[in-house]
Coordinates of C-alpha atoms in Angstrom, one line a residue:
M50 CA -25.8 -4.2 24.3
L51 CA -22.1 -4.5 23.6
A52 CA -22.7 -7.6 21.4
R53 CA -25.3 -5.7 19.4
H54 CA -22.9 -2.8 18.9
I55 CA -20.2 -5.2 17.8
A56 CA -22.6 -6.9 15.3
R57 CA -23.6 -3.5 13.9
R58 CA -20.1 -2.3 13.5
T59 CA -19.0 -5.6 11.9
A60 CA -21.8 -5.2 9.3
E61 CA -20.8 -1.6 8.7
S62 CA -17.1 -2.5 8.4
L63 CA -17.9 -5.2 5.8
V64 CA -20.0 -2.8 3.8
S65 CA -17.2 -0.2 4.0
L66 CA -14.7 -2.8 2.8
A67 CA -16.9 -3.8 -0.1
G68 CA -17.2 -0.1 -1.1
A69 CA -13.5 0.4 -0.7
A70 CA -12.9 -2.6 -3.0
L71 CA -15.2 -1.2 -5.7
L72 CA -13.6 2.3 -5.4
V73 CA -10.1 0.8 -5.6
F74 CA -10.9 -1.1 -8.7
V75 CA -12.5 1.8 -10.5
V76 CA -9.9 4.4 -9.5
V77 CA -7.0 2.2 -10.5
R78 CA -8.4 1.5 -13.9
A79 CA -9.6 5.1 -14.5
A80 CA -6.0 6.3 -15.0
P81 CA -5.0 6.6 -18.7
G82 CA -3.0 3.8 -20.3
D83 CA -2.8 0.1 -19.5
P84 CA -0.1 -2.4 -18.8
T85 CA 0.3 -3.4 -22.4
G86 CA 2.1 -0.2 -23.3
N87 CA 4.9 -1.0 -20.7
L88 CA 5.1 -4.7 -21.4
L89 CA 5.2 -4.5 -25.3
G90 CA 6.9 -1.1 -25.8
P91 CA 5.9 1.7 -28.1
L92 CA 6.5 -0.3 -31.3
A93 CA 3.9 -3.0 -30.6
T94 CA 1.0 -3.3 -33.1
D95 CA -2.6 -3.0 -32.2
E96 CA -3.1 -6.7 -32.8
Q97 CA -0.3 -7.5 -30.3
R98 CA -1.8 -5.2 -27.7
A99 CA -5.2 -6.8 -28.2
V100 CA -3.8 -10.3 -27.7
L101 CA -2.0 -9.3 -24.5
R102 CA -5.2 -7.5 -23.2
A103 CA -7.1 -10.7 -23.7
D104 CA -4.4 -12.7 -21.9
L105 CA -4.6 -10.3 -19.0
G106 CA -8.4 -10.3 -19.0
L107 CA -8.6 -6.6 -19.7
D108 CA -10.8 -7.1 -22.8
K109 CA -13.8 -8.1 -20.6
P110 CA -16.4 -5.5 -19.3
L111 CA -15.3 -3.7 -16.2
L112 CA -18.1 -5.2 -14.1
T113 CA -17.1 -8.7 -15.2
Q114 CA -13.4 -8.0 -14.3
F115 CA -14.5 -6.7 -10.9
G116 CA -16.6 -9.8 -10.2
I117 CA -13.7 -12.1 -11.2
W118 CA -11.2 -10.1 -9.0
I119 CA -13.5 -10.1 -6.0
R120 CA -14.2 -13.8 -6.3
N121 CA -10.5 -14.6 -6.5
V122 CA -9.7 -12.3 -3.5
L123 CA -12.3 -14.1 -1.4
H124 CA -10.4 -17.3 -2.2
G125 CA -7.1 -15.7 -1.2
D126 CA -5.9 -15.1 -4.8
F127 CA -5.0 -11.5 -5.4
G128 CA -3.7 -12.2 -8.9
T129 CA -0.3 -12.1 -10.4
S130 CA 1.8 -9.0 -10.4
I131 CA 2.3 -7.8 -14.0
S132 CA 5.6 -6.0 -13.3
Q133 CA 7.1 -8.7 -11.1
N134 CA 5.5 -11.8 -12.7
R135 CA 4.9 -13.2 -9.2
P136 CA 1.7 -13.8 -7.2
V137 CA 0.6 -10.6 -5.5
L138 CA 0.0 -12.1 -2.0
P139 CA 3.7 -13.0 -1.3
V140 CA 4.8 -9.6 -2.6
L141 CA 2.3 -7.9 -0.2
G142 CA 3.5 -10.1 2.7
E143 CA 7.1 -9.1 2.1
A144 CA 6.2 -5.4 2.3
L145 CA 3.6 -5.6 5.0
G146 CA 6.1 -6.4 7.7
T147 CA 8.0 -3.1 7.1
T148 CA 4.8 -1.0 7.1
L149 CA 3.5 -2.7 10.3
M150 CA 6.8 -2.1 12.1
L151 CA 6.8 1.5 11.0
A152 CA 3.2 2.1 11.8
G153 CA 3.5 0.4 15.2
L154 CA 6.5 2.5 16.3
A155 CA 4.8 5.6 14.9
T156 CA 1.7 4.8 17.0
V157 CA 3.8 4.6 20.2
F158 CA 5.4 8.0 19.4
A159 CA 2.0 9.5 18.5
L160 CA 0.5 8.4 21.8
L161 CA 3.4 9.8 23.7
I162 CA 3.2 13.1 21.8
G163 CA -0.6 13.2 22.4
L164 CA -0.3 12.5 26.1
V165 CA 2.5 15.0 26.7
L166 CA 1.1 17.9 24.6
G167 CA -2.5 17.2 25.7
N168 CA -1.5 17.5 29.4
L169 CA 0.9 20.4 29.0
S170 CA -1.9 22.4 27.4
R171 CA -3.7 22.4 30.7
R172 CA -0.7 23.1 33.0
R173 CA 0.5 26.2 34.6
P174 CA 2.3 28.5 34.0
R175 CA 0.6 30.1 31.1
A176 CA 3.9 30.2 29.1
L177 CA 4.0 26.4 29.2
R178 CA 0.5 26.1 28.0
G179 CA 1.2 28.6 25.2
A180 CA 4.3 26.7 24.1
A181 CA 2.3 23.5 24.0
D182 CA -0.5 25.1 22.0
V183 CA 2.0 26.6 19.5
T184 CA 3.8 23.3 19.1
E185 CA 0.4 21.5 18.5
A186 CA -0.6 24.1 15.9
V187 CA 2.7 23.9 14.0
L188 CA 2.6 20.1 13.9
L189 CA -1.0 20.1 12.6
S190 CA -0.3 22.7 9.9
A191 CA 3.1 21.5 8.6
P192 CA 3.0 19.1 5.6
Q193 CA 4.2 15.7 6.7
Y194 CA 6.5 15.2 3.7
T195 CA 8.1 18.6 4.4
V196 CA 8.7 17.7 8.0
A197 CA 10.2 14.3 6.9
L198 CA 12.6 16.0 4.5
I199 CA 13.7 18.5 7.2
L200 CA 14.3 15.7 9.7
L201 CA 16.2 13.8 7.0
I202 CA 18.4 16.8 6.2
V203 CA 19.1 17.8 9.8
L204 CA 19.4 14.5 11.6
C205 CA 20.8 12.3 8.8
V206 CA 22.9 14.6 6.6
T207 CA 23.9 17.7 8.7
I208 CA 24.1 15.9 12.0
P209 CA 24.3 12.2 11.1
V210 CA 22.4 10.8 14.1
F211 CA 20.3 8.3 12.2
P212 CA 20.8 6.3 9.0
A213 CA 19.7 8.3 5.9
G214 CA 17.5 5.5 4.5
G215 CA 17.0 1.9 3.7
L216 CA 16.2 -1.0 6.1
I217 CA 18.5 -3.8 7.4
T218 CA 16.4 -6.5 9.0
D219 CA 19.0 -9.1 9.7
A220 CA 21.5 -7.0 11.8
G221 CA 19.8 -7.1 15.2
P222 CA 17.0 -5.1 16.8
S223 CA 19.1 -2.0 17.6
V224 CA 20.1 -1.5 13.9
L225 CA 16.5 -2.1 12.8
L226 CA 15.3 0.5 15.4
S227 CA 17.9 3.0 14.3
H228 CA 16.5 2.8 10.7
L229 CA 12.8 3.1 11.8
T230 CA 13.0 5.7 14.5
L231 CA 13.3 8.8 12.4
P232 CA 10.7 7.8 9.8
A233 CA 8.3 6.8 12.7
I234 CA 8.8 10.2 14.3
A235 CA 8.1 12.0 11.0
L236 CA 5.0 9.9 10.6
A237 CA 3.8 10.4 14.2
L238 CA 4.0 14.2 14.5
P239 CA 0.7 15.4 13.0
P240 CA -1.3 12.4 14.4
G241 CA 0.2 13.0 17.8
A242 CA -0.8 16.7 17.7
M243 CA -4.4 15.7 16.7
I244 CA -4.6 13.2 19.6
A245 CA -3.3 15.9 21.9
R246 CA -6.0 18.3 20.7
S247 CA -8.7 15.7 21.3
L248 CA -7.3 14.9 24.8
K249 CA -7.1 18.5 25.7
T250 CA -10.7 19.1 24.6
A251 CA -11.9 16.0 26.5
L252 CA -10.1 17.0 29.7
A253 CA -11.6 20.5 29.5
D254 CA -15.2 19.1 29.5
P255 CA -17.1 20.6 32.5
G256 CA -18.1 17.1 33.7
V257 CA -14.4 16.1 33.8
A258 CA -13.5 19.3 35.6
E259 CA -16.2 18.6 38.3
L260 CA -15.0 15.1 38.7
A261 CA -11.4 16.4 39.3
A262 CA -12.6 18.9 41.9
A263 CA -14.6 16.2 43.7
L264 CA -11.7 13.7 43.8
Q265 CA -9.3 16.4 45.0
A266 CA -11.8 17.4 47.7
R267 CA -11.8 13.8 48.9
G268 CA -8.1 13.8 49.2
V269 CA -7.4 11.4 46.3
A270 CA -3.7 11.3 45.2
P271 CA -2.9 13.5 42.1
A272 CA -1.8 10.4 40.2
A273 CA -5.1 8.6 40.9
V274 CA -7.0 11.8 39.9
A275 CA -5.1 11.9 36.6
A276 CA -5.9 8.3 36.0
H277 CA -9.6 8.8 36.6
L278 CA -9.7 11.9 34.3
H279 CA -7.9 10.1 31.5
R280 CA -10.3 7.2 31.8
N281 CA -13.3 9.5 31.5
A282 CA -11.6 11.2 28.4
L283 CA -11.0 7.8 26.8
P284 CA -14.3 7.5 24.9
A285 CA -13.8 10.8 23.2
V286 CA -10.1 10.2 22.4
L287 CA -10.3 6.6 21.2
P288 CA -12.1 7.3 17.9
V289 CA -9.7 10.1 17.1
T290 CA -6.8 7.9 17.9
G291 CA -8.1 5.1 15.7
L292 CA -8.6 7.6 12.8
Q293 CA -5.1 8.9 13.2
I294 CA -3.5 5.4 13.3
G295 CA -5.4 4.7 10.0
T296 CA -4.2 8.0 8.6
M297 CA -0.6 7.0 9.4
L298 CA -1.1 3.9 7.2
G299 CA -1.8 6.3 4.3
G300 CA 0.9 8.7 5.2
A301 CA 3.4 5.8 5.1
V302 CA 3.4 6.2 1.3
F303 CA 5.4 9.5 1.5
I304 CA 7.5 8.5 4.5
E305 CA 8.6 5.1 3.0
T306 CA 9.5 6.8 -0.2
I307 CA 11.5 9.6 1.4
F308 CA 13.4 7.1 3.7
S309 CA 13.7 4.3 1.1
L310 CA 11.8 1.8 3.2
P311 CA 10.5 -1.3 1.3
G312 CA 6.9 -1.1 2.6
L313 CA 3.4 -1.0 1.1
G314 CA 3.7 2.7 0.3
S315 CA 6.8 2.2 -1.8
L316 CA 5.3 -0.9 -3.4
A317 CA 2.2 1.1 -4.4
L318 CA 4.4 3.8 -6.1
Q319 CA 6.4 1.1 -7.9
A320 CA 3.1 -0.4 -9.2
I321 CA 1.8 2.9 -10.6
G322 CA 4.3 3.4 -13.4
P323 CA 3.9 0.1 -15.2
R324 CA 0.1 0.1 -14.5
D325 CA 0.4 -3.1 -12.4
Y326 CA -3.3 -3.4 -11.7
P327 CA -3.3 -6.5 -9.5
L328 CA -0.4 -5.3 -7.3
L329 CA -1.8 -1.8 -6.9
Q330 CA -5.3 -3.1 -6.2
G331 CA -3.9 -5.5 -3.6
V332 CA -1.9 -2.8 -1.8
V333 CA -4.7 -0.3 -1.7
L334 CA -7.3 -2.9 -0.6
L335 CA -5.0 -4.2 2.1
V336 CA -4.4 -0.6 3.5
A337 CA -8.1 0.1 3.4
A338 CA -8.8 -3.2 5.2
M339 CA -6.3 -2.3 7.9
F340 CA -7.8 1.2 8.2
I341 CA -11.3 -0.2 8.6
G342 CA -10.0 -2.8 11.1
V343 CA -8.3 -0.1 13.3
M344 CA -11.5 2.0 13.3
F345 CA -13.5 -1.1 14.2
V346 CA -11.2 -2.0 17.2
A347 CA -11.3 1.7 18.4
D348 CA -15.1 1.8 18.3
V349 CA -15.4 -1.5 20.1
I350 CA -13.0 -0.4 22.9
A351 CA -14.8 2.9 23.2
A352 CA -18.2 1.1 23.5
A353 CA -16.7 -1.2 26.1
V354 CA -15.6 1.7 28.4
D355 CA -18.5 4.0 27.7
P356 CA -22.1 2.8 28.6
R357 CA -23.6 5.7 26.6
I358 CA -22.3 4.2 23.3
R359 CA -23.8 0.8 24.2
K360 CA -27.1 2.3 25.0
A361 CA -27.1 4.2 21.7
A362 CA -26.5 0.9 19.9
A363 CA -29.4 -0.7 21.7
R364 CA -31.9 1.8 20.4

């Protein structure tokens, strides 16, 4: 049953990735203007623009361009960056490391925030539960870029605890961590609050409450009871966690820009101005593939720990 579920989710993921590729291609080219204006300048003649469009392959029908691009991508060729005059794949590789480090650290912080707030919301006294609920609501409603700017002003300028921006990769792990910690916290706050809400809801389920009462009546240690409860809450929390991790990949655009981190988000913004189609398409497709991959892994893990999902897949 698990193999059938994995096969179905694999097929769905491939279809989603194909749809994402088509959407990326259409949206990128729907913006007004094209690369010729930036490459040739405002004084270029129509003939010069037409020649350059032909050299870039932009004179072909959109469907033909899409087919050529997909065929090349399947062969590992994402094209050549128009603005950097370099193959897109190495450019993506240079930026991917920063985004993965940022997202990985933010995932750790989001899980910690979710576990702490989710459990505090069920604790006594009532004031503690109220404080946890208010914190969760504030984190969910506050715009991420606003929170990032506030953290930057307070902890980098007013009280210089963290570096104000940039990334130094060759000065040791401690320096690297100091540059990534604050951006990762800013990136993790709303997803962490969402994970906390899903955990709180899952732990409040009547079945989970009955299990807790039964285990306590049998004299099971509180730590073991908590482990059992969280394991039962895992199938409900995992999809939300996967979605939030994927959301953090998209939110990295703002965070990397605010903190001047050379990741995929900053790369995408750099590609928008000069209408660098190959680079922008590569960035968005890579982020979409990572998002779909994270959701796939979360679904498979949820199916592995929850027999009900496996039975549903077998129908």
